[in-house]
JSON list of C-alpha atoms in Angstrom, two decimals:
[
{"chain": "Q", "resi": 1449, "resn": "UNK", "atom": "CA", "xyz": [7.95, 12.36, -12.02]},
{"chain": "Q", "resi": 1450, "resn": "UNK", "atom": "CA", "xyz": [5.48, 10.45, -9.85]},
{"chain": "Q", "resi": 1451, "resn": "UNK", "atom": "CA", "xyz": [4.59, 11.47, -6.29]},
{"chain": "Q", "resi": 1452, "resn": "UNK", "atom": "CA", "xyz": [6.03, 9.25, -3.55]},
{"chain": "Q", "resi": 1453, "resn": "UNK", "atom": "CA", "xyz": [3.82, 7.09, -1.34]},
{"chain": "Q", "resi": 1454, "resn": "UNK", "atom": "CA", "xyz": [5.11, 6.69, 2.23]},
{"chain": "Q", "resi": 1455, "resn": "UNK", "atom": "CA", "xyz": [3.94, 4.73, 5.22]},
{"chain": "Q", "resi": 1456, "resn": "UNK", "atom": "CA", "xyz": [2.30, 7.49, 7.27]},
{"chain": "Q", "resi": 1457, "resn": "UNK", "atom": "CA", "xyz": [3.61, 8.00, 10.77]},
{"chain": "Q", "resi": 1458, "resn": "UNK", "atom": "CA", "xyz": [0.79, 7.20, 13.19]},
{"chain": "Q", "resi": 1459, "resn": "UNK", "atom": "CA", "xyz": [-1.67, 6.02, 10.50]},
{"chain": "Q", "resi": 1460, "resn": "UNK", "atom": "CA", "xyz": [-0.11, 3.13, 8.67]},
{"chain": "Q", "resi": 1461, "resn": "UNK", "atom": "CA", "xyz": [2.28, 1.54, 11.14]},
{"chain": "Q", "resi": 1462, "resn": "UNK", "atom": "CA", "xyz": [5.31, -0.67, 10.72]},
{"chain": "Q", "resi": 1463, "resn": "UNK", "atom": "CA", "xyz": [4.52, -3.97, 9.06]},
{"chain": "Q", "resi": 1464, "resn": "UNK", "atom": "CA", "xyz": [5.40, -6.68, 6.59]},
{"chain": "Q", "resi": 1465, "resn": "UNK", "atom": "CA", "xyz": [4.58, -6.56, 2.90]},
{"chain": "Q", "resi": 1466, "resn": "UNK", "atom": "CA", "xyz": [2.22, -9.48, 2.16]},
{"chain": "Q", "resi": 1467, "resn": "UNK", "atom": "CA", "xyz": [1.36, -8.55, -1.43]},
{"chain": "Q", "resi": 1468, "resn": "UNK", "atom": "CA", "xyz": [3.05, -6.37, -4.05]},
{"chain": "Q", "resi": 1469, "resn": "UNK", "atom": "CA", "xyz": [1.79, -6.79, -7.59]},
{"chain": "Q", "resi": 1470, "resn": "UNK", "atom": "CA", "xyz": [-1.10, -6.46, -10.03]},
{"chain": "Q", "resi": 1471, "resn": "UNK", "atom": "CA", "xyz": [-4.52, -6.72, -8.33]},
{"chain": "Q", "resi": 1472, "resn": "UNK", "atom": "CA", "xyz": [-7.32, -6.49, -10.92]},
{"chain": "Q", "resi": 1473, "resn": "UNK", "atom": "CA", "xyz": [-9.15, -3.12, -10.83]},
{"chain": "Q", "resi": 1474, "resn": "UNK", "atom": "CA", "xyz": [-6.75, -1.85, -8.15]},
{"chain": "Q", "resi": 1475, "resn": "UNK", "atom": "CA", "xyz": [-3.84, -2.08, -10.58]},
{"chain": "Q", "resi": 1476, "resn": "UNK", "atom": "CA", "xyz": [-0.45, -2.10, -8.89]},
{"chain": "Q", "resi": 1477, "resn": "UNK", "atom": "CA", "xyz": [-1.24, -2.81, -5.25]},
{"chain": "Q", "resi": 1478, "resn": "UNK", "atom": "CA", "xyz": [0.64, -3.22, -1.97]},
{"chain": "Q", "resi": 1479, "resn": "UNK", "atom": "CA", "xyz": [-0.79, -4.82, 1.16]},
{"chain": "Q", "resi": 1480, "resn": "UNK", "atom": "CA", "xyz": [0.98, -4.51, 4.50]},
{"chain": "Q", "resi": 1481, "resn": "UNK", "atom": "CA", "xyz": [0.26, -6.65, 7.58]},
{"chain": "Q", "resi": 1482, "resn": "UNK", "atom": "CA", "xyz": [0.53, -4.59, 10.77]},
{"chain": "Q", "resi": 1483, "resn": "UNK", "atom": "CA", "xyz": [-0.22, -7.42, 13.20]},
{"chain": "Q", "resi": 1484, "resn": "UNK", "atom": "CA", "xyz": [-3.25, -7.83, 15.47]},
{"chain": "Q", "resi": 1485, "resn": "UNK", "atom": "CA", "xyz": [-5.40, -8.70, 12.39]},
{"chain": "Q", "resi": 1486, "resn": "UNK", "atom": "CA", "xyz": [-4.83, -5.20, 10.94]},
{"chain": "Q", "resi": 1487, "resn": "UNK", "atom": "CA", "xyz": [-3.47, -4.40, 7.49]},
{"chain": "Q", "resi": 1488, "resn": "UNK", "atom": "CA", "xyz": [-3.42, -1.58, 4.96]},
{"chain": "Q", "resi": 1489, "resn": "UNK", "atom": "CA", "xyz": [-3.67, -1.45, 1.18]},
{"chain": "Q", "resi": 1490, "resn": "UNK", "atom": "CA", "xyz": [-2.31, 1.03, -1.37]},
{"chain": "Q", "resi": 1491, "resn": "UNK", "atom": "CA", "xyz": [-3.75, 0.90, -4.92]},
{"chain": "Q", "resi": 1492, "resn": "UNK", "atom": "CA", "xyz": [-3.41, 2.44, -8.41]},
{"chain": "Q", "resi": 1493, "resn": "UNK", "atom": "CA", "xyz": [0.36, 2.79, -8.00]},
{"chain": "Q", "resi": 1494, "resn": "UNK", "atom": "CA", "xyz": [2.67, 3.69, -10.86]},
{"chain": "Q", "resi": 1495, "resn": "UNK", "atom": "CA", "xyz": [5.49, 1.49, -9.58]},
{"chain": "Q", "resi": 1496, "resn": "UNK", "atom": "CA", "xyz": [6.93, 0.13, -6.35]},
{"chain": "Q", "resi": 1497, "resn": "UNK", "atom": "CA", "xyz": [10.03, 1.34, -4.52]},
{"chain": "Q", "resi": 1498, "resn": "UNK", "atom": "CA", "xyz": [12.96, -0.96, -5.43]},
{"chain": "Q", "resi": 1499, "resn": "UNK", "atom": "CA", "xyz": [13.13, -2.43, -1.92]},
{"chain": "Q", "resi": 1500, "resn": "UNK", "atom": "CA", "xyz": [9.44, -3.42, -1.73]},
{"chain": "Q", "resi": 1501, "resn": "UNK", "atom": "CA", "xyz": [8.65, -7.11, -2.16]},
{"chain": "Q", "resi": 1502, "resn": "UNK", "atom": "CA", "xyz": [6.69, -9.74, -0.24]},
{"chain": "Q", "resi": 1503, "resn": "UNK", "atom": "CA", "xyz": [8.28, -10.48, 3.13]},
{"chain": "Q", "resi": 1504, "resn": "UNK", "atom": "CA", "xyz": [10.07, -7.13, 3.53]},
{"chain": "Q", "resi": 1505, "resn": "UNK", "atom": "CA", "xyz": [9.47, -5.17, 6.74]},
{"chain": "Q", "resi": 1506, "resn": "UNK", "atom": "CA", "xyz": [8.58, -1.51, 6.22]},
{"chain": "Q", "resi": 1507, "resn": "UNK", "atom": "CA", "xyz": [8.57, 1.23, 8.82]},
{"chain": "Q", "resi": 1508, "resn": "UNK", "atom": "CA", "xyz": [6.83, 4.57, 9.22]},
{"chain": "Q", "resi": 1509, "resn": "UNK", "atom": "CA", "xyz": [8.25, 7.09, 6.76]},
{"chain": "Q", "resi": 1510, "resn": "UNK", "atom": "CA", "xyz": [9.55, 4.50, 4.25]},
{"chain": "Q", "resi": 1511, "resn": "UNK", "atom": "CA", "xyz": [8.83, 5.21, 0.59]},
{"chain": "Q", "resi": 1512, "resn": "UNK", "atom": "CA", "xyz": [6.96, 2.16, -0.66]},
{"chain": "Q", "resi": 1513, "resn": "UNK", "atom": "CA", "xyz": [5.66, 3.26, -4.08]},
{"chain": "Q", "resi": 1514, "resn": "UNK", "atom": "CA", "xyz": [4.77, 6.10, -6.44]},
{"chain": "Q", "resi": 1515, "resn": "UNK", "atom": "CA", "xyz": [1.26, 7.41, -7.22]},
{"chain": "Q", "resi": 1516, "resn": "UNK", "atom": "CA", "xyz": [-0.05, 6.37, -10.61]},
{"chain": "Q", "resi": 1517, "resn": "UNK", "atom": "CA", "xyz": [-3.02, 5.43, -12.74]},
{"chain": "Q", "resi": 1518, "resn": "UNK", "atom": "CA", "xyz": [-2.81, 1.63, -12.87]},
{"chain": "Q", "resi": 1519, "resn": "UNK", "atom": "CA", "xyz": [-6.02, -0.37, -12.76]},
{"chain": "Q", "resi": 1520, "resn": "UNK", "atom": "CA", "xyz": [-9.38, 1.34, -13.16]},
{"chain": "Q", "resi": 1521, "resn": "UNK", "atom": "CA", "xyz": [-8.99, 5.05, -12.37]},
{"chain": "Q", "resi": 1522, "resn": "UNK", "atom": "CA", "xyz": [-10.18, 8.43, -13.58]},
{"chain": "Q", "resi": 1523, "resn": "UNK", "atom": "CA", "xyz": [-6.70, 9.90, -13.16]},
{"chain": "Q", "resi": 1524, "resn": "UNK", "atom": "CA", "xyz": [-3.63, 9.84, -10.94]},
{"chain": "Q", "resi": 1525, "resn": "UNK", "atom": "CA", "xyz": [-4.33, 9.16, -7.30]},
{"chain": "Q", "resi": 1526, "resn": "UNK", "atom": "CA", "xyz": [-3.84, 6.88, -4.34]},
{"chain": "Q", "resi": 1527, "resn": "UNK", "atom": "CA", "xyz": [-6.51, 4.53, -3.06]},
{"chain": "Q", "resi": 1528, "resn": "UNK", "atom": "CA", "xyz": [-5.77, 3.74, 0.61]},
{"chain": "Q", "resi": 1529, "resn": "UNK", "atom": "CA", "xyz": [-7.66, 1.17, 2.67]},
{"chain": "Q", "resi": 1530, "resn": "UNK", "atom": "CA", "xyz": [-7.44, -0.15, 6.21]},
{"chain": "Q", "resi": 1531, "resn": "UNK", "atom": "CA", "xyz": [-8.48, -3.73, 6.96]},
{"chain": "Q", "resi": 1532, "resn": "UNK", "atom": "CA", "xyz": [-9.51, -5.47, 10.18]},
{"chain": "Q", "resi": 1533, "resn": "UNK", "atom": "CA", "xyz": [-9.61, -9.27, 9.95]},
{"chain": "Q", "resi": 1534, "resn": "UNK", "atom": "CA", "xyz": [-9.27, -8.98, 6.16]},
{"chain": "Q", "resi": 1535, "resn": "UNK", "atom": "CA", "xyz": [-12.35, -6.74, 5.77]},
{"chain": "Q", "resi": 1536, "resn": "UNK", "atom": "CA", "xyz": [-12.17, -3.06, 4.80]},
{"chain": "Q", "resi": 1537, "resn": "UNK", "atom": "CA", "xyz": [-12.74, -0.90, 7.86]},
{"chain": "Q", "resi": 1538, "resn": "UNK", "atom": "CA", "xyz": [-13.31, 2.80, 8.48]},
{"chain": "Q", "resi": 1539, "resn": "UNK", "atom": "CA", "xyz": [-10.13, 4.60, 9.53]}
]
């Protein structure tokens, strides 16, 4: 059984799924637009929650995916990124 990935309350905020699919070395990947040129990315996922697809609005606490080993990984884990204006930014 894979571990659930949720939108963190206060970290990843409500937003709209702009990408949910295979993304090269990141494997199964979800990108969420939070507005104000901010977005977040979740990589190396086993699979997506059934309700997650491009255009869906997600809110804090929603299960969006399950941790996995897709893409290039050394083992199960979640790769989380924050973006500002499309560029990875320090949280």
